[in-house]
Amino acid sequence: MKKIWKRFLAYTIDMMVVMLIAQSLSGIPFLNKQLDDYKKYYQEYTELVENYQKFKLSFTEAFEDKKLTEKEYQSLIKEYPDYEKKLKEFYEDKKLTEKEYQSLGKEIDSSYQKNYEKVYYQIEKNSITYFIVYLITVFAYFVGFNKITNGQTLGKKLMRLKITNNNQDSSEVSIGNYIIRAIILYQPIYYLVKLIGINTLSMNQYYNITSILYDIQYYLELIIIAMAMIRQDGRGLHDFLAKTRVVLLDKDGKEIEESTIPLSKKKKIIEKPNE
């Protein structure tokens, strides 16, 4: 279990490093010609979300007594002019019933969702440089850097972990195997599809494809975690496909990995030591 936590912390540290590098590089105006548009739409996105959340809270509090007074109505349309049209439709007779309150809430939620998707789509369209930089960083760090350091990213170095061949020989892990690990574990395919999709698909198509890929990514991560926790050798799907394993190191950098003998065989050895 100790090794699992070490691997989780190493993964977290490494992803923070990758994200920091990608965000820093994509935040340089010289490299990112879309930066101004990205900031504009991101500001619009932030204001949209904040305004919606504040309105929902104020609207809920105003109707807490199951009625909306004229004073409360005037206060809402003054503070949240974006929702004035919807409020007027339902408060035309100067009263708001429980049923109307529920219907208005649903219409506001639906309107917000549509606006949210439009604005976020624009953010994605202006994140092309980030997608490219992220992809380059993932392969440079998890393939190139791993190859140079012989299986130790910064996270693994700090946690005293190392990637080795599963056959336990002295040969180094190949670049091809590092690539397989990177594709499965850090899933750059998701960002590659986003990069291609944002330039070729409509908004609805883009959201449908990325939503499906996100679900696949989520379940793949669960499989990797489950395998790493259940298996005695701690190998996840990425290790199986790349023919690698992660070992613990002592202070001198020597492997102190536990035996990889299956538990069933260990029991037989303990039960029948003379055989």
CSV table of C-alpha atoms in Angstrom, one decimal:
chain,number,residue,atom,x,y,z
A,1,MET,CA,0.0,0.0,0.0
A,2,LYS,CA,2.9,2.3,0.7
A,3,LYS,CA,4.1,1.9,-2.8
A,4,ILE,CA,0.6,2.8,-4.2
A,5,TRP,CA,0.6,6.1,-2.3
A,6,LYS,CA,4.1,6.9,-3.5
A,7,ARG,CA,3.1,6.3,-7.1
A,8,PHE,CA,0.0,8.4,-6.6
A,9,LEU,CA,2.0,11.3,-5.2
A,10,ALA,CA,4.6,10.9,-8.0
A,11,TYR,CA,1.9,11.0,-10.6
A,12,THR,CA,0.4,14.1,-9.0
A,13,ILE,CA,3.7,15.9,-8.9
A,14,ASP,CA,4.5,15.0,-12.5
A,15,MET,CA,1.2,16.2,-13.8
A,16,MET,CA,1.6,19.5,-11.9
A,17,VAL,CA,5.0,19.9,-13.6
A,18,VAL,CA,3.6,19.1,-17.0
A,19,MET,CA,0.6,21.5,-16.5
A,20,LEU,CA,2.8,24.2,-15.2
A,21,ILE,CA,5.2,24.0,-18.2
A,22,ALA,CA,2.3,23.9,-20.7
A,23,GLN,CA,0.4,26.8,-19.1
A,24,SER,CA,3.6,28.9,-18.8
A,25,LEU,CA,4.6,28.4,-22.4
A,26,SER,CA,1.1,28.9,-23.8
A,27,GLY,CA,0.9,32.1,-21.8
A,28,ILE,CA,3.7,33.7,-23.7
A,29,PRO,CA,2.2,36.1,-26.3
A,30,PHE,CA,5.0,35.5,-28.8
A,31,LEU,CA,4.2,31.7,-28.9
A,32,ASN,CA,0.4,32.1,-28.5
A,33,LYS,CA,-1.2,34.4,-31.0
A,34,GLN,CA,-4.7,33.5,-29.6
A,35,LEU,CA,-3.8,34.6,-26.1
A,36,ASP,CA,-5.8,37.9,-26.1
A,37,ASP,CA,-9.0,36.2,-27.5
A,38,TYR,CA,-8.5,33.4,-25.0
A,39,LYS,CA,-8.4,35.9,-22.1
A,40,LYS,CA,-11.4,37.7,-23.4
A,41,TYR,CA,-13.6,34.6,-23.6
A,42,TYR,CA,-12.3,33.3,-20.3
A,43,GLN,CA,-13.3,36.6,-18.7
A,44,GLU,CA,-16.7,36.2,-20.3
A,45,TYR,CA,-16.9,32.7,-19.0
A,46,THR,CA,-16.0,33.6,-15.5
A,47,GLU,CA,-18.6,36.4,-15.4
A,48,LEU,CA,-21.3,34.2,-16.8
A,49,VAL,CA,-20.7,31.5,-14.2
A,50,GLU,CA,-20.4,33.9,-11.3
A,51,ASN,CA,-23.5,35.9,-12.4
A,52,TYR,CA,-25.6,32.7,-12.8
A,53,GLN,CA,-24.6,31.4,-9.4
A,54,LYS,CA,-25.3,34.7,-7.6
A,55,PHE,CA,-28.6,35.0,-9.3
A,56,LYS,CA,-29.7,31.5,-8.4
A,57,LEU,CA,-28.8,32.1,-4.8
A,58,SER,CA,-30.6,35.5,-4.7
A,59,PHE,CA,-33.6,34.1,-6.5
A,60,THR,CA,-33.9,31.2,-4.1
A,61,GLU,CA,-33.6,33.4,-1.0
A,62,ALA,CA,-36.2,35.8,-2.4
A,63,PHE,CA,-38.7,33.0,-2.9
A,64,GLU,CA,-37.9,31.3,0.4
A,65,ASP,CA,-41.3,32.4,1.8
A,66,LYS,CA,-43.0,31.0,-1.3
A,67,LYS,CA,-43.8,34.4,-2.8
A,68,LEU,CA,-42.0,37.2,-4.7
A,69,THR,CA,-42.7,40.7,-3.7
A,70,GLU,CA,-42.5,43.7,-6.0
A,71,LYS,CA,-39.5,45.0,-4.0
A,72,GLU,CA,-37.7,41.6,-4.4
A,73,TYR,CA,-38.6,41.5,-8.1
A,74,GLN,CA,-37.2,45.1,-8.7
A,75,SER,CA,-34.1,44.2,-6.8
A,76,LEU,CA,-33.5,41.1,-8.9
A,77,ILE,CA,-33.9,42.8,-12.3
A,78,LYS,CA,-31.7,45.7,-11.2
A,79,GLU,CA,-28.9,43.5,-9.9
A,80,TYR,CA,-29.2,40.9,-12.7
A,81,PRO,CA,-30.3,42.6,-15.9
A,82,ASP,CA,-29.4,39.5,-18.0
A,83,TYR,CA,-32.4,37.7,-16.4
A,84,GLU,CA,-34.8,40.6,-16.6
A,85,LYS,CA,-36.6,39.3,-19.7
A,86,LYS,CA,-37.3,35.9,-18.2
A,87,LEU,CA,-38.4,37.3,-14.9
A,88,LYS,CA,-40.9,39.7,-16.6
A,89,GLU,CA,-42.5,36.8,-18.5
A,90,PHE,CA,-43.4,35.0,-15.2
A,91,TYR,CA,-44.1,38.0,-13.1
A,92,GLU,CA,-46.4,39.8,-15.5
A,93,ASP,CA,-49.3,39.4,-13.1
A,94,LYS,CA,-47.3,40.6,-10.1
A,95,LYS,CA,-47.1,37.2,-8.5
A,96,LEU,CA,-45.1,34.0,-8.8
A,97,THR,CA,-46.5,30.6,-7.9
A,98,GLU,CA,-44.5,27.6,-6.8
A,99,LYS,CA,-45.1,26.0,-10.2
A,100,GLU,CA,-44.0,29.2,-12.0
A,101,TYR,CA,-40.9,29.3,-9.8
A,102,GLN,CA,-39.9,25.8,-10.8
A,103,SER,CA,-40.5,26.5,-14.5
A,104,LEU,CA,-38.6,29.7,-14.4
A,105,GLY,CA,-35.7,28.0,-12.7
A,106,LYS,CA,-35.6,25.3,-15.4
A,107,GLU,CA,-35.7,27.9,-18.2
A,108,ILE,CA,-32.9,29.9,-16.6
A,109,ASP,CA,-30.8,26.7,-16.2
A,110,SER,CA,-31.4,25.8,-19.8
A,111,SER,CA,-30.5,29.3,-21.0
A,112,TYR,CA,-27.4,29.3,-18.9
A,113,GLN,CA,-26.3,25.9,-20.2
A,114,LYS,CA,-26.6,27.1,-23.8
A,115,ASN,CA,-24.6,30.2,-23.1
A,116,TYR,CA,-22.1,28.3,-21.1
A,117,GLU,CA,-21.5,25.8,-24.0
A,118,LYS,CA,-21.1,28.7,-26.5
A,119,VAL,CA,-18.6,30.6,-24.5
A,120,TYR,CA,-16.6,27.5,-23.4
A,121,TYR,CA,-16.5,26.4,-27.1
A,122,GLN,CA,-14.8,29.7,-27.9
A,123,ILE,CA,-12.3,29.1,-25.1
A,124,GLU,CA,-11.5,25.8,-26.6
A,125,LYS,CA,-11.1,27.3,-30.1
A,126,ASN,CA,-8.6,29.7,-28.6
A,127,SER,CA,-6.7,27.0,-26.7
A,128,ILE,CA,-5.1,25.4,-29.8
A,129,THR,CA,-1.6,26.5,-28.7
A,130,TYR,CA,-2.1,25.1,-25.3
A,131,PHE,CA,-3.2,21.7,-26.7
A,132,ILE,CA,-0.1,21.6,-28.9
A,133,VAL,CA,2.2,22.6,-26.1
A,134,TYR,CA,0.6,20.1,-23.8
A,135,LEU,CA,1.1,17.2,-26.3
A,136,ILE,CA,4.7,18.2,-26.8
A,137,THR,CA,5.4,18.5,-23.1
A,138,VAL,CA,3.8,15.1,-22.3
A,139,PHE,CA,6.0,13.3,-24.7
A,140,ALA,CA,9.1,15.4,-23.9
A,141,TYR,CA,8.7,14.8,-20.2
A,142,PHE,CA,7.3,11.2,-19.9
A,143,VAL,CA,9.3,9.8,-22.9
A,144,GLY,CA,12.4,12.0,-23.4
A,145,PHE,CA,13.1,12.9,-19.8
A,146,ASN,CA,12.3,9.4,-18.6
A,147,LYS,CA,14.8,8.0,-21.2
A,148,ILE,CA,17.5,10.4,-20.1
A,149,THR,CA,17.1,9.7,-16.4
A,150,ASN,CA,16.6,6.0,-16.9
A,151,GLY,CA,13.0,5.9,-15.7
A,152,GLN,CA,12.8,8.6,-13.1
A,153,THR,CA,10.7,11.7,-13.6
A,154,LEU,CA,10.9,14.4,-10.9
A,155,GLY,CA,7.9,12.9,-9.1
A,156,LYS,CA,9.4,9.4,-9.1
A,157,LYS,CA,12.8,10.8,-8.0
A,158,LEU,CA,11.2,12.5,-5.0
A,159,MET,CA,9.3,9.3,-4.1
A,160,ARG,CA,12.2,7.0,-4.8
A,161,LEU,CA,10.6,5.1,-7.6
A,162,LYS,CA,11.8,4.0,-10.9
A,163,ILE,CA,10.4,2.4,-14.1
A,164,THR,CA,12.2,-0.8,-15.2
A,165,ASN,CA,11.7,-3.6,-17.6
A,166,ASN,CA,9.3,-6.3,-16.2
A,167,ASN,CA,11.7,-9.1,-17.3
A,168,GLN,CA,14.0,-7.9,-14.5
A,169,ASP,CA,17.1,-7.8,-16.8
A,170,SER,CA,19.6,-5.0,-16.9
A,171,SER,CA,18.4,-3.5,-20.2
A,172,GLU,CA,16.9,0.0,-20.2
A,173,VAL,CA,13.2,0.6,-21.0
A,174,SER,CA,12.9,1.5,-24.7
A,175,ILE,CA,11.6,4.7,-26.1
A,176,GLY,CA,8.7,2.8,-27.6
A,177,ASN,CA,7.7,1.4,-24.2
A,178,TYR,CA,7.8,4.9,-22.7
A,179,ILE,CA,5.6,6.1,-25.5
A,180,ILE,CA,3.1,3.3,-24.8
A,181,ARG,CA,3.1,4.2,-21.1
A,182,ALA,CA,2.5,7.9,-21.9
A,183,ILE,CA,-0.4,7.2,-24.3
A,184,ILE,CA,-2.2,4.9,-21.8
A,185,LEU,CA,-1.4,6.7,-18.5
A,186,TYR,CA,-1.4,10.4,-19.5
A,187,GLN,CA,-3.8,10.0,-22.5
A,188,PRO,CA,-2.6,12.6,-24.9
A,189,ILE,CA,-5.0,11.1,-27.5
A,190,TYR,CA,-7.8,13.0,-25.7
A,191,TYR,CA,-6.0,16.3,-26.3
A,192,LEU,CA,-5.1,15.3,-29.9
A,193,VAL,CA,-8.7,14.7,-30.6
A,194,LYS,CA,-9.6,18.0,-29.1
A,195,LEU,CA,-7.0,19.7,-31.2
A,196,ILE,CA,-8.3,18.1,-34.4
A,197,GLY,CA,-12.0,18.3,-33.4
A,198,ILE,CA,-12.0,22.0,-32.5
A,199,ASN,CA,-10.9,22.8,-36.1
A,200,THR,CA,-13.1,20.4,-38.0
A,201,LEU,CA,-16.3,19.7,-36.0
A,202,SER,CA,-19.4,21.7,-35.2
A,203,MET,CA,-19.9,22.7,-31.5
A,204,ASN,CA,-22.4,19.9,-30.9
A,205,GLN,CA,-20.2,17.3,-32.6
A,206,TYR,CA,-17.2,18.5,-30.7
A,207,TYR,CA,-18.9,18.2,-27.3
A,208,ASN,CA,-20.3,14.8,-28.2
A,209,ILE,CA,-16.9,13.4,-29.2
A,210,THR,CA,-15.0,14.9,-26.3
A,211,SER,CA,-17.7,13.7,-23.8
A,212,ILE,CA,-17.3,10.1,-25.0
A,213,LEU,CA,-13.6,10.3,-24.9
A,214,TYR,CA,-13.7,11.8,-21.4
A,215,ASP,CA,-15.8,8.9,-20.2
A,216,ILE,CA,-13.4,6.4,-21.8
A,217,GLN,CA,-10.5,8.2,-20.1
A,218,TYR,CA,-12.3,8.1,-16.7
A,219,TYR,CA,-13.0,4.4,-16.9
A,220,LEU,CA,-9.5,3.6,-18.2
A,221,GLU,CA,-8.1,5.5,-15.1
A,222,LEU,CA,-10.3,3.4,-12.8
A,223,ILE,CA,-9.0,0.2,-14.4
A,224,ILE,CA,-5.4,1.3,-14.0
A,225,ILE,CA,-5.9,2.2,-10.4
A,226,ALA,CA,-7.8,-1.0,-9.6
A,227,MET,CA,-5.1,-3.2,-11.2
A,228,ALA,CA,-2.3,-1.4,-9.4
A,229,MET,CA,-4.1,-1.8,-6.1
A,230,ILE,CA,-5.2,-5.4,-6.5
A,231,ARG,CA,-2.2,-6.9,-8.1
A,232,GLN,CA,0.7,-7.9,-5.9
A,233,ASP,CA,3.3,-6.5,-8.3
A,234,GLY,CA,1.4,-3.2,-8.6
A,235,ARG,CA,1.3,-3.3,-12.4
A,236,GLY,CA,-1.4,-1.3,-14.1
A,237,LEU,CA,-2.7,-1.7,-17.6
A,238,HIS,CA,0.0,0.8,-18.9
A,239,ASP,CA,2.7,-1.4,-17.4
A,240,PHE,CA,1.3,-4.6,-19.0
A,241,LEU,CA,1.1,-3.0,-22.4
A,242,ALA,CA,4.5,-1.4,-22.1
A,243,LYS,CA,6.1,-4.5,-20.4
A,244,THR,CA,7.3,-2.4,-17.5
A,245,ARG,CA,7.0,-2.2,-13.7
A,246,VAL,CA,7.7,0.4,-11.1
A,247,VAL,CA,10.1,-0.4,-8.3
A,248,LEU,CA,11.0,1.1,-4.9
A,249,LEU,CA,14.5,2.3,-4.4
A,250,ASP,CA,16.5,2.7,-1.2
A,251,LYS,CA,18.6,5.8,-0.2
A,252,ASP,CA,21.5,4.6,-2.4
A,253,GLY,CA,19.2,4.1,-5.4
A,254,LYS,CA,19.2,0.3,-5.3
A,255,GLU,CA,16.0,-1.6,-5.9
A,256,ILE,CA,14.1,-2.9,-2.8
A,257,GLU,CA,11.1,-4.1,-4.8
A,258,GLU,CA,9.1,-6.8,-3.1
A,259,SER,CA,9.0,-10.3,-4.6
A,260,THR,CA,6.8,-10.6,-7.7
A,261,ILE,CA,5.9,-14.2,-6.9
A,262,PRO,CA,2.1,-14.6,-7.1
A,263,LEU,CA,0.3,-14.8,-3.7
A,264,SER,CA,-1.1,-18.2,-4.5
A,265,LYS,CA,2.4,-19.6,-5.0
A,266,LYS,CA,3.7,-17.9,-1.8
A,267,LYS,CA,1.0,-19.7,0.2
A,268,LYS,CA,2.0,-23.1,-1.2
A,269,ILE,CA,5.6,-22.4,-0.4
A,270,ILE,CA,4.7,-21.5,3.2
A,271,GLU,CA,2.3,-24.4,3.6
A,272,LYS,CA,4.7,-27.0,2.0
A,273,PRO,CA,8.2,-25.8,2.7
A,274,ASN,CA,9.8,-29.2,2.1
A,275,GLU,CA,8.4,-29.8,-1.4
